[in-house]
Amino acid sequence: MADPAVEGRRLSRSFGRLVLLGTLLVVAGLVGLVYTGVATLTSMLLFGWLLLVGGIVGLLHAIESRGSNYFWLAVVVAALNIAAGVVVIRHPHGTAEALTMFAALLFLTGGLFRLVGSVVVRGPQFGWTLLQGAFGLLLGLLVLFDWPHSSLYVLGLFFSLALLFDGLGLIAIGVGGRRIVSLVSDRTTTGPSGELPDASTGGDGNQSKS
């Protein structure tokens, strides 16, 4: 049976690594919020490489299963991913402009549907839905009116915020996990009564007689 103290130290180190990774993500997110243009370019390159690697893996998988019914569909999907990845890597700024326009249209349509839906339905969450719709509509208009210049910072801003909140979440999990492991280790060491075991007592709890 594994030693509880050894397992506790191992879990504590694992949660410590989560805290370290979360700290790195938070730092990267803060740097990205300062340099949104660099963050936008980085996110586009990462997106392109993910498409390219995913397409190559999908193509290799399709070749391995070339006798199946979905072989040609897998080949087409993999080829599209590879082509899209190459385009994104070679033209990150143009891709950022296209994705920013797409995001602005999503904000506009989503906000408009929420506004209309809240007015028509008037449910229990009427005020909250109305506020969400107005915020989405306003955000879409702001991004659209400043396009294509908005493509230099919108995607980088979203990417940096995602890194920041993911990092904060990992830090919270790591710190909370280490605290729980420490409490359990202390309880195991001191016993259920909170007192250290007395070496002078025997197994029945009585003092040993000379």
Backbone as a ProteinNet text record, in pm:
[ID]
protein_1_A
[PRIMARY]
MADPAVEGRRLSRSFGRLVLLGTLLVVAGLVGLVYTGVATLTSMLLFGWLLLVGGIVGLLHAIESRGSNYFWLAVVVAALNIAAGVVVIRHPHGTAEALTMFAALLFLTGGLFRLVGSVVVRGPQFGWTLLQGAFGLLLGLLVLFDWPHSSLYVLGLFFSLALLFDGLGLIAIGVGGRRIVSLVSDRTTTGPSGELPDASTGGDGNQSKS
[TERTIARY]
85.5	0	89	54.4	136.4	134.5	248.1	260.4	180.1	87.6	7.7	93.5	204.3	290.2	354.5	400.1	461.3	358.9	238.5	132.9	94.3	93.1	60.4	162.8	292	396	387.2	354	342.1	225.6	111.8	-2.5	28.3	99.9	134.6	224.2	320.2	405.3	324.6	227.4	144.2	63	3.1	-72.2	19.8	145.1	241.3	273.3	280	303.5	185	63.6	-52.9	-43.4	0.4	16.9	121.4	232.4	336.5	285.6	213.6	158.2	56.5	-27.1	-124.6	-57.9	52.1	125.1	182.5	237.2	290.8	180.4	62.6	-48.6	-96.3	-100.4	-141.3	-42.4	87.2	188.7	174.9	154.1	136.5	11.7	-96.1	-218.2	-200.1	-128.6	-104.2	-16	86.5	171.9	89.8	1.1	-83.4	-179.5	-228.6	-316.8	-242	-112	-32.6	3.2	42.8	83.1	-21.7	-136.6	-246.1	-214.6	-135.6	-99.9	-16.6	80.9	162.8	77.4	-15.7	-103.6	-193.5	-240.9	-322.9	-243.9	-122.5	-38.4	-4.1	25.4	57.2	-61	-180	-298.5	-328.1	-305.2	-327.7	-228.8	-102.3	-1.8	-32.1	-71.1	-107.3	-227.2	-325.3	-443.6	-406.4	-318.5	-275.7	-201.3	-108.9	-33.9	-122.6	-222.3	-316.7	-395.6	-438.8	-508.8	-417.8	-295.1	-202	-169	-133.2	-99.8	-221.9	-337.5	-460	-494.3	-471.9	-497.1	-402.1	-274.4	-177.7	-211.8	-246	-284.8	-410.7	-508.6	-629.7	-604.4	-511.2	-477.1	-408.1	-317.8	-252.1	-353.3	-447.1	-551.5	-640.1	-668.7	-751.7	-679.5	-547.7	-471.1	-470.1	-459.8	-461.9	-596.3	-703.6	-837.7	-893.9	-809	-853	-955.8	-975.2	-1077.5	-1215.9	-1228.6	-1357.1	-1444.4	-1570.8	-1666.6	-1643.1	-1585.4	-1568.1	-1426.9	-1356.4	-1217.6	-1207.4	-1286.6	-1274.7	-1321.5	-1422.3	-1465.8	-1355	-1286.1	-1175.4	-1061.1	-1036	-929.8	-964.1	-1088.8	-1130.7	-1120.9	-1169.6	-1163.1	-1017.9	-931.8	-790.7	-724.4	-756.4	-698.5	-743.4	-869.5	-918.2	-848.3	-828.3	-757.1	-613.4	-546.8	-408.7	-403	-494	-495.8	-526.1	-622.9	-655.7	-539.2	-469.8	-354.4	-243.7	-218	-114	-151.3	-278.7	-323.8	-310.4	-351.3	-344.2	-200	-110.1	30.6	94.9	61.7	122.9	60.5	-66.9	-136.3	-207.3	-132.9	-198.3	-277.8	-229.3	-301.2	-434.2	-433.3	-559	-657.6	-607.7	-694.6	-753.3	-670.5	-720.1	-830.9	-816.4	-921.7	-1050.7	-1039.9	-1160.1	-1227.6	-1149.2	-1207.2	-1265.7	-1203.7	-1259.5	-1393.6	-1403.3	-1531.3	-1636.4	-1596.6	-1689.1	-1734	-1639.3	-1674.8	-1769.9	-1746.2	-1835.5	-1976.6	-1987.7	-2120.7	-2188.5	-2109.7	-2167.7	-2220.1	-2142.8	-2188.4	-2316.1	-2319.5	-2437.1	-2561.6	-2551	-2668.9	-2711	-2612	-2646.5	-2712.5	-2657	-2718	-2855.6	-2873.7	-3004.4	-3108.7	-3073.9	-3167.7	-3204.2	-3105.7	-3135.8	-3227.5	-3201.8	-3288.4	-3432.1	-3447.6	-3582.1	-3647.8	-3571.4	-3629.1	-3671.8	-3592	-3628.8	-3753.8	-3769	-3887.3	-4012	-3998.9	-4114.2	-4157.3	-4061.1	-4094.5	-4123.6	-4040.9	-4054.6	-4062	-3961.8	-3955.4	-3901.8	-3873.8	-3823.7	-3685.8	-3606.9	-3474.4	-3476.1	-3584.3	-3601.7	-3491.1	-3465.2	-3365.5	-3225.5	-3189	-3055.7	-3037.4	-3138.6	-3130.2	-3123.3	-3200.2	-3197.7	-3059.5	-2998.8	-2865.7	-2761.1	-2771.6	-2679.3	-2691.2	-2816	-2836.5	-2781.8	-2805.3	-2755.1	-2602.3	-2542.2	-2395.4	-2337	-2395.6	-2347.1	-2361.8	-2476.6	-2498.6	-2399.5	-2377.3	-2283	-2140.9	-2101.7	-1967.4	-1946.8	-2046.8	-2037.4	-2024.8	-2101	-2092.9	-1957.4	-1903.7	-1773.1	-1663.2	-1667.2	-1566.3	-1582.9	-1707.4	-1732.8	-1696.2	-1725.3	-1695.7	-1545.4	-1469.5	-1324.7	-1249.7	-1323.1	-1259.5	-1199.9	-1083.4	-1001.6	-900.2	-895.4	-797.6	-826.3	-952.7	-988	-930.9	-895.9	-838.7	-700.1	-638.2	-505.2	-509.6	-627.1	-630.7	-746.4	-853.3	-970.7	-937.5	-883.7	-853.2	-743.5	-642.9	-538.7	-593.4	-691.6	-754.5	-828.6	-907.6	-979.8	-883.8	-778	-679.2	-609.8	-574.3	-506.1	-599	-724.9	-820	-842.8	-846.2	-861.2	-742.2	-620	-501.1	-505.8	-547.1	-550.6	-647.8	-769.4	-869.1	-837.3	-781.1	-737.2	-626.1	-532.6	-425.2	-476	-568.6	-627	-701	-770.5	-838.8	-742.4	-631.4	-531.6	-467.2	-440.4	-382.8	-479	-606.7	-705.6	-714.4	-712.2	-717.3	-591.6	-475.1	-350.2	-340.3	-372.9	-365.7	-467.3	-589.6	-691.1	-654.3	-599.1	-558.9	-447.1	-346.4	-237.3	-287	-384.3	-438.7	-513.3	-589.7	-662.3	-565.3	-461.4	-361.7	-291.4	-261.6	-196.2	-285.3	-415.7	-508.5	-521.9	-531.4	-544.1	-416.8	-300.5	-173.9	-161.4	-202	-197.5	-291	-411	-506.7	-455.1	-387.6	-332.2	-217.6	-136	-20.4	-60.6	-153.2	-190.6	-296.2	-366.4	-473.4	-605.3	-716.8	-848.8	-870.4	-799.2	-820.4	-737.3	-645.1	-561	-437.8	-409.2	-292.3	-195.6	-67.8	33.3	30.3	50.3	50.4	164.5	133.7	230.6	309.1	440.9	524	528.7	492.4	502	380.3	275.5	153.9	157.3	94.2	87.1	-28.8	-57.6	-166.1	-300.4	-314.6	-445.9	-464.6	-366	-381.4	-331.2	-287.3	-236.6	-87	-30.7	113.3	181.4	297.2	371.3	432.1	425.3	477.2	617.5	702.7	839.3	846.7
-120	0	124.9	224.5	344.1	425.4	487.8	571	699.7	734.3	856.6	982.6	984.9	1103.8	1121.4	1009.9	1016.3	1058.9	1001.9	1040.8	1187	1233.3	1373.2	1467.4	1431.7	1515.5	1513.2	1397.4	1388.1	1473.9	1466.4	1549.3	1697.5	1730.9	1871	1923.8	1841.1	1883.8	1900.1	1810.2	1820.9	1949.5	1981.2	2106.2	2227.5	2213.3	2321.7	2347.4	2240.6	2259.1	2331.1	2300.8	2372.9	2521.7	2554	2695.6	2761.4	2690.8	2746.2	2768.3	2668.6	2683.6	2796.8	2806.8	2915.7	3051.5	3060.6	3187	3226.6	3128.6	3157.6	3205.1	3140.8	3183	3323.8	3353.7	3488.1	3592.8	3563.7	3657.2	3675.2	3562.5	3571.7	3651.5	3632.3	3708.3	3856.9	3892.3	4033.9	4097.7	4024.7	4076.4	4093.6	3996.4	4006.8	4124.3	4157.7	4272.7	4403.7	4404.7	4525	4531.6	4417.3	4411.7	4329.4	4388.9	4315.5	4279.1	4362.2	4330	4203	4189.9	4068.1	3948.3	3969	3859.5	3813.8	3908.5	3872.4	3789.6	3834.5	3760.6	3621.9	3613.6	3484.4	3389.8	3442.5	3356.8	3306.3	3389.3	3346	3237.8	3254.8	3153.1	3021.2	3029.5	2907.5	2839.7	2920.6	2866.7	2798.9	2862.5	2803	2671.7	2668.5	2545.4	2434.2	2469.1	2367.5	2307.5	2393.2	2342.5	2253.7	2297.7	2221.4	2085.7	2084.7	1958.6	1868	1926.8	1846.8	1786.8	1863.3	1810.4	1697.5	1710.5	1603.7	1476.6	1493.6	1376.3	1311.5	1394.1	1339.8	1268.2	1320.7	1255.6	1121	1115.4	988.7	886.5	933.2	842.9	793.9	881.7	840.9	737.6	755	658.2	522	521.8	395.1	324	399.9	340.4	359.8	340.5	366.4	266.3	156.2	61.7	91.9	195.1	227.7	310.1	324.4	397.5	548.5	600	744.7	787.3	707.1	738.7	871.3	887.3	1009.4	1132.5	1116.9	1229.9	1273.8	1176.8	1209.8	1275.8	1230.7	1290.7	1436.1	1460.9	1597.3	1690.2	1643.5	1726.1	1754.6	1652	1671.9	1768.1	1755.5	1846.2	1990.7	2010	2144.9	2204.3	2121.2	2170.2	2208	2126.1	2156.9	2286.2	2299.3	2420.3	2543.8	2532.5	2646.4	2681.5	2579.5	2605.6	2677.8	2636.7	2702.8	2848.5	2871.8	3008.7	3097.1	3044.1	3123.8	3155.5	3057	3079.5	3179.8	3172.6	3261.9	3401.6	3412.6	3542.6	3562.9	3579.1	3593	3723	3831	3958	3955.1	3900.5	3888.4	3796.5	3688	3597.6	3667.3	3748.2	3822.1	3918.8	3984.6	4075.1	4000.1	3884.1	3806.3	3754.4	3703.7	3652.1	3763.3	3881.4	3994.4	4037.8	4041	4070.8	3967.2	3840.8	3733.5	3748.2	3782.5	3801.6	3919	4027.7	4143.3	4108.4	4032.1	3990.4	3898.4	3811.9	3725.6	3808	3907.3	3994	4067.8	4116.9	4191.4	4103.3	3989.1	3902.5	3847	3804.8	3753.6	3859.3	3981.1	4087.8	4124.9	4127.1	4161.2	4055.8	3928.5	3822.4	3827.2	3856.8	3866.2	3983.9	4097.1	4212.8	4183.8	4130.3	4100.4	3993.3	3889.5	3782.2	3829	3915.7	3965.4	4051.5	4131.2	4217.3	4134.6	4033.9	3952.9	3859	3789.2	3687.4	3750.5	3846.4	3912	3808.9	3723.5	3620.9	3674.9	3583.5	3627.5	3691.3	3658.2	3716.4	3828.4	3902.2	4004.2	4109.1	4163.7	4270.1	4222.5	4103.1	4050.2	4019.7	3958.8	3928.3	4055.6	4155.8	4283.9	4348.8	4341.4	4398.5	4322.6	4188.9	4109.5	4143.6	4155.7	4189.5	4326.2	4423.7	4559.5	4561.5	4488.5	4484.6	4417.3	4305.1	4237	4322.8	4391.2	4478.6	4594.4	4655.6	4767	4721.1	4605	4553.8	4522.3	4462.7	4434.1	4560.3	4664.1	4789.6	4857.4	4853.1	4914	4844.1	4711.3	4636.6	4660.2	4663.9	4679.3	4818.3	4922	5058.1	5085.2	5014.3	5035	4933.7	4850.9	4750.3	4818.3	4779.4	4663.2	4689.9	4816.4	4844.2	4764.2	4733	4656.7	4514.8	4465.6	4330.6	4322.8	4438	4437.8	4410.2	4429	4414.4	4328.6	4309	4238.5	4093	4020.1	3879.6	3862.6	3950.7	3944.5	3971.4	4061.9	4090.4	3968.8	3904.8	3784.2	3672.4	3655.1	3550.8	3576.3	3699.8	3732.4	3715.8	3754.9	3736.1	3587.9	3506.3	3361.8	3304.8	3346.8	3302.8	3348.7	3472.4	3528.1	3450.9	3429.2	3361.4	3212.9	3149.3	3010.3	3000.3	3095	3094.4	3115.7	3209.7	3232	3108.6	3039.2	2916.8	2808.2	2792.2	2692.1	2727.3	2855.7	2897.1	2866.4	2895.1	2867.2	2717.1	2634.7	2489.5	2440.7	2490.8	2447.3	2486.7	2612.6	2658.3	2584.7	2569.6	2496.7	2350.5	2288.4	2148.2	2129	2216.6	2205.9	2227.9	2317.6	2342	2218.8	2154.5	2033.8	1921.4	1903.7	1799.4	1826.1	1953.5	1986.3	1955.8	1987.1	1957.5	1808	1731.6	1586.2	1526.6	1576.8	1525.8	1556.2	1677.5	1711.5	1623.6	1598.2	1514	1371	1321.8	1186.3	1176.5	1284.5	1281.5	1292.4	1382.5	1406.3	1310	1244.2	1155.5	1227.9	1152.4	1215.3	1309.2	1291.9	1378.2	1504.1	1511.9	1630.1	1624.7	1509.3	1494.8	1397.2	1423	1332.2	1203.1	1088.4	962.4	957.9	902.2	892.9	764.4	777.2	659.3	571	624.3	546.2	460.2	475	396.9	274.3	172.4	50.7	51	-64.3	-72.7	-56	-84.1	-69.8	66.9	158.4	293.4	309	201.8	210.9	232.5	299.2	318.3	187.4	165.4	41.1	41.8	-69.4	-81.8	-138.6	-89	-137.8	-271.6
0	0	0	-79.7	-92.9	35.6	65.5	183.7	162.9	255.7	237.2	230	306.9	303.6	166.3	108	-25.3	-128.9	-121.8	-215.7	-198.5	-72.8	-49	-109.5	-95.6	-156	-308	-363.8	-510.1	-560.2	-490.4	-529.7	-512.6	-405.4	-382.7	-494.2	-539	-650.9	-779.1	-800.5	-921.3	-919.8	-804.7	-795.4	-806	-758.3	-774.5	-920.7	-999.9	-1143.8	-1208.1	-1162.1	-1214.4	-1183.2	-1062.2	-1025.9	-1114.5	-1140	-1226.4	-1368.3	-1422.9	-1557.5	-1561.9	-1459.2	-1454.7	-1447.5	-1372.6	-1364.1	-1499.8	-1571.4	-1705.5	-1799.6	-1791.3	-1876.8	-1841.3	-1712.3	-1670.8	-1721.8	-1709.9	-1760.4	-1911.2	-1982.8	-2128.2	-2162.8	-2086.7	-2111.6	-2086.9	-1980.2	-1952.2	-2059.2	-2103	-2211.1	-2339.1	-2366.3	-2485	-2479.1	-2357.6	-2344.2	-2371.3	-2343.9	-2371.8	-2520	-2575.7	-2716.9	-2793.8	-2817	-2881.1	-3025.1	-3093.7	-3231.7	-3239.5	-3149.3	-3144.4	-3106.3	-3011.5	-2969.9	-3084.3	-3165.7	-3280.6	-3380.7	-3411.7	-3505.2	-3450.1	-3321.1	-3259.2	-3263.5	-3233.1	-3234.9	-3375.8	-3477.4	-3614.2	-3656.3	-3618.4	-3651.8	-3579.5	-3453.1	-3380.9	-3445.2	-3484.7	-3550.3	-3681.2	-3758	-3884.8	-3865.9	-3769.7	-3745.3	-3692.4	-3611.8	-3564.6	-3680.5	-3772.4	-3890.4	-3974.6	-3993.8	-4077.1	-4015	-3888.2	-3821.6	-3813.2	-3782.7	-3778.6	-3914.5	-4020.4	-4153.9	-4190.8	-4155.1	-4184.2	-4106.7	-3978.9	-3898.8	-3955.5	-3994.6	-4054.5	-4185.2	-4266	-4391.9	-4368.5	-4272.2	-4238.5	-4187.1	-4106.5	-4056.6	-4170.6	-4266.4	-4380	-4465.8	-4482.5	-4560.7	-4492.4	-4358.9	-4286.2	-4298.3	-4310.8	-4321.4	-4462.4	-4564	-4701.8	-4751.5	-4682	-4723.8	-4670.4	-4589.4	-4527.4	-4621.7	-4582.3	-4666.5	-4664.9	-4554.5	-4542.7	-4581.3	-4659.6	-4695	-4768.5	-4876.5	-4956.3	-4879.9	-4793.6	-4711.5	-4616	-4555.9	-4466.4	-4542.2	-4665.1	-4746.1	-4779.3	-4817.1	-4852.5	-4731.5	-4616.2	-4495	-4457	-4464.3	-4431.7	-4528.9	-4658.9	-4758.4	-4735.4	-4697.7	-4668.7	-4546.1	-4444.7	-4326.3	-4359.1	-4440.1	-4479.1	-4560.5	-4656.3	-4739	-4654.5	-4563	-4477.1	-4386.4	-4333.8	-4249.4	-4323.5	-4447.6	-4528.2	-4555.8	-4588.3	-4617	-4493.2	-4377.3	-4253.9	-4218.1	-4232.1	-4197.8	-4292.6	-4421.5	-4519.2	-4517.8	-4479.2	-4479.3	-4345	-4236.8	-4105.1	-4091.7	-4153.3	-4140.6	-4216.2	-4338	-4412.1	-4342	-4282.7	-4208	-4086.2	-4018.4	-3902.3	-3941.8	-4056.1	-4102.6	-4130.7	-4197.3	-4229.2	-4102.5	-4007.8	-3884.2	-3797.9	-3802	-3727.4	-3785.2	-3917.7	-3980.2	-3943.7	-3943.8	-3906.7	-3761.7	-3671.4	-3530.7	-3513.1	-3587.6	-3578.3	-3624	-3731.9	-3779.1	-3678.7	-3612.8	-3509	-3391.8	-3349.4	-3241.3	-3280	-3403.6	-3449.8	-3453.9	-3520.2	-3532.2	-3397.2	-3314.1	-3181.6	-3094.6	-3095.5	-3017.5	-3067.1	-3200.3	-3255.8	-3220	-3230.1	-3195.2	-3047.3	-2960	-2817.2	-2787.6	-2855.4	-2834.2	-2875.6	-2996.5	-3046.6	-2961.1	-2926.4	-2845.1	-2707.4	-2645.3	-2512.6	-2516.5	-2622.3	-2634	-2664.1	-2750.8	-2789.2	-2676.6	-2617.1	-2515.7	-2380.9	-2339.2	-2208.8	-2095.7	-2090.7	-1988	-1857.4	-1761.9	-1631.1	-1637.6	-1739.8	-1756.7	-1860.8	-1865.4	-1969	-1963.8	-1846.1	-1834.3	-1868.5	-1818.8	-1845.4	-1993.5	-2056.4	-2199.1	-2282.2	-2243	-2314	-2303.7	-2185.5	-2167.7	-2249.4	-2252.3	-2333.4	-2481.7	-2528.2	-2668.9	-2703.8	-2617.5	-2643.7	-2642.3	-2549.4	-2543.1	-2667.6	-2709.3	-2829.5	-2953.7	-2965.1	-3080.4	-3081.7	-2966.7	-2957.9	-2988.8	-2935.9	-2961.1	-3109.2	-3171.7	-3314.3	-3397.6	-3362.7	-3437	-3419.6	-3296.9	-3272.9	-3352.8	-3353.5	-3429.1	-3577.9	-3625.4	-3768.1	-3817.6	-3739.3	-3782.8	-3787.1	-3705.2	-3702	-3787.7	-3863	-3948	-4072.5	-4125.1	-4085	-3974.7	-3925.4	-3820	-3693.8	-3668.9	-3549.3	-3551.6	-3672.6	-3681	-3618.4	-3591.6	-3531.5	-3382.5	-3318.5	-3173.7	-3121.3	-3198.2	-3145.7	-3113.6	-3209.9	-3188	-3083.7	-3086.2	-2984.3	-2845.7	-2836.7	-2707.8	-2655.2	-2741	-2699.5	-2661.5	-2740.3	-2713.8	-2580.1	-2553.2	-2427.8	-2307.4	-2321.8	-2212.8	-2183.9	-2290.5	-2270.1	-2193.5	-2230.1	-2156.9	-2012	-1990.3	-1855.2	-1765.7	-1813.1	-1730.6	-1713	-1816.7	-1800.7	-1697.4	-1700.7	-1602.7	-1461.4	-1443.2	-1310.6	-1260.9	-1352.5	-1313	-1268.4	-1340.4	-1301.9	-1168.1	-1146.2	-1017.8	-903.5	-923.2	-819.2	-790.1	-895.6	-875.8	-803.3	-845.6	-783.9	-637.7	-606.9	-468.4	-381.3	-432.4	-356.9	-336.7	-439.5	-428.7	-327.6	-328.9	-232.4	-90.6	-73.9	59.8	110.8	22.5	63.1	96.9	14	40.6	173.3	202.3	328.6	447.7	435.2	544.9	567.5	458.9	471.7	530.5	488.6	541.6	690.3	730.6	872.6	953.7	900.9	971.7	984.4	876.8	881	979.7	989.1	1078.2	1224.1	1256	1395	1445.1	1355.3	1397.5	1404	1422	1422	1537.8	1650.5	1765.5	1760.6	1661.7	1650.3	1736.4	1803.1	1887.3	1824.8	1839.5	1789.3	1868.5	1805.1	1877.5	1978	2099.2	2207	2192.8	2182.7	2163.4	2285.1	2405.2	2527.6	2553.1	2467.6	2486.3	2397.7	2440.1	2363.1	2270.8	2208.4	2112.1	2174.2	2311.1	2373.1	2435.6	2421.2	2470.6	2612.1	2683.1	2818.5	2815.2	2916.5	2924.3	2953.2	2892.3	2915.3	3053	3117.1	3252.9	3248.3	3335	3340.5	3411.8
[MASK]
++++++++++++++++++++++++++++++++++++++++++++++++++++++++++++++++++++++++++++++++++++++++++++++++++++++++++++++++++++++++++++++++++++++++++++++++++++++++++++++++++++++++++++++++++++++++++++++++++++++++++++++++++

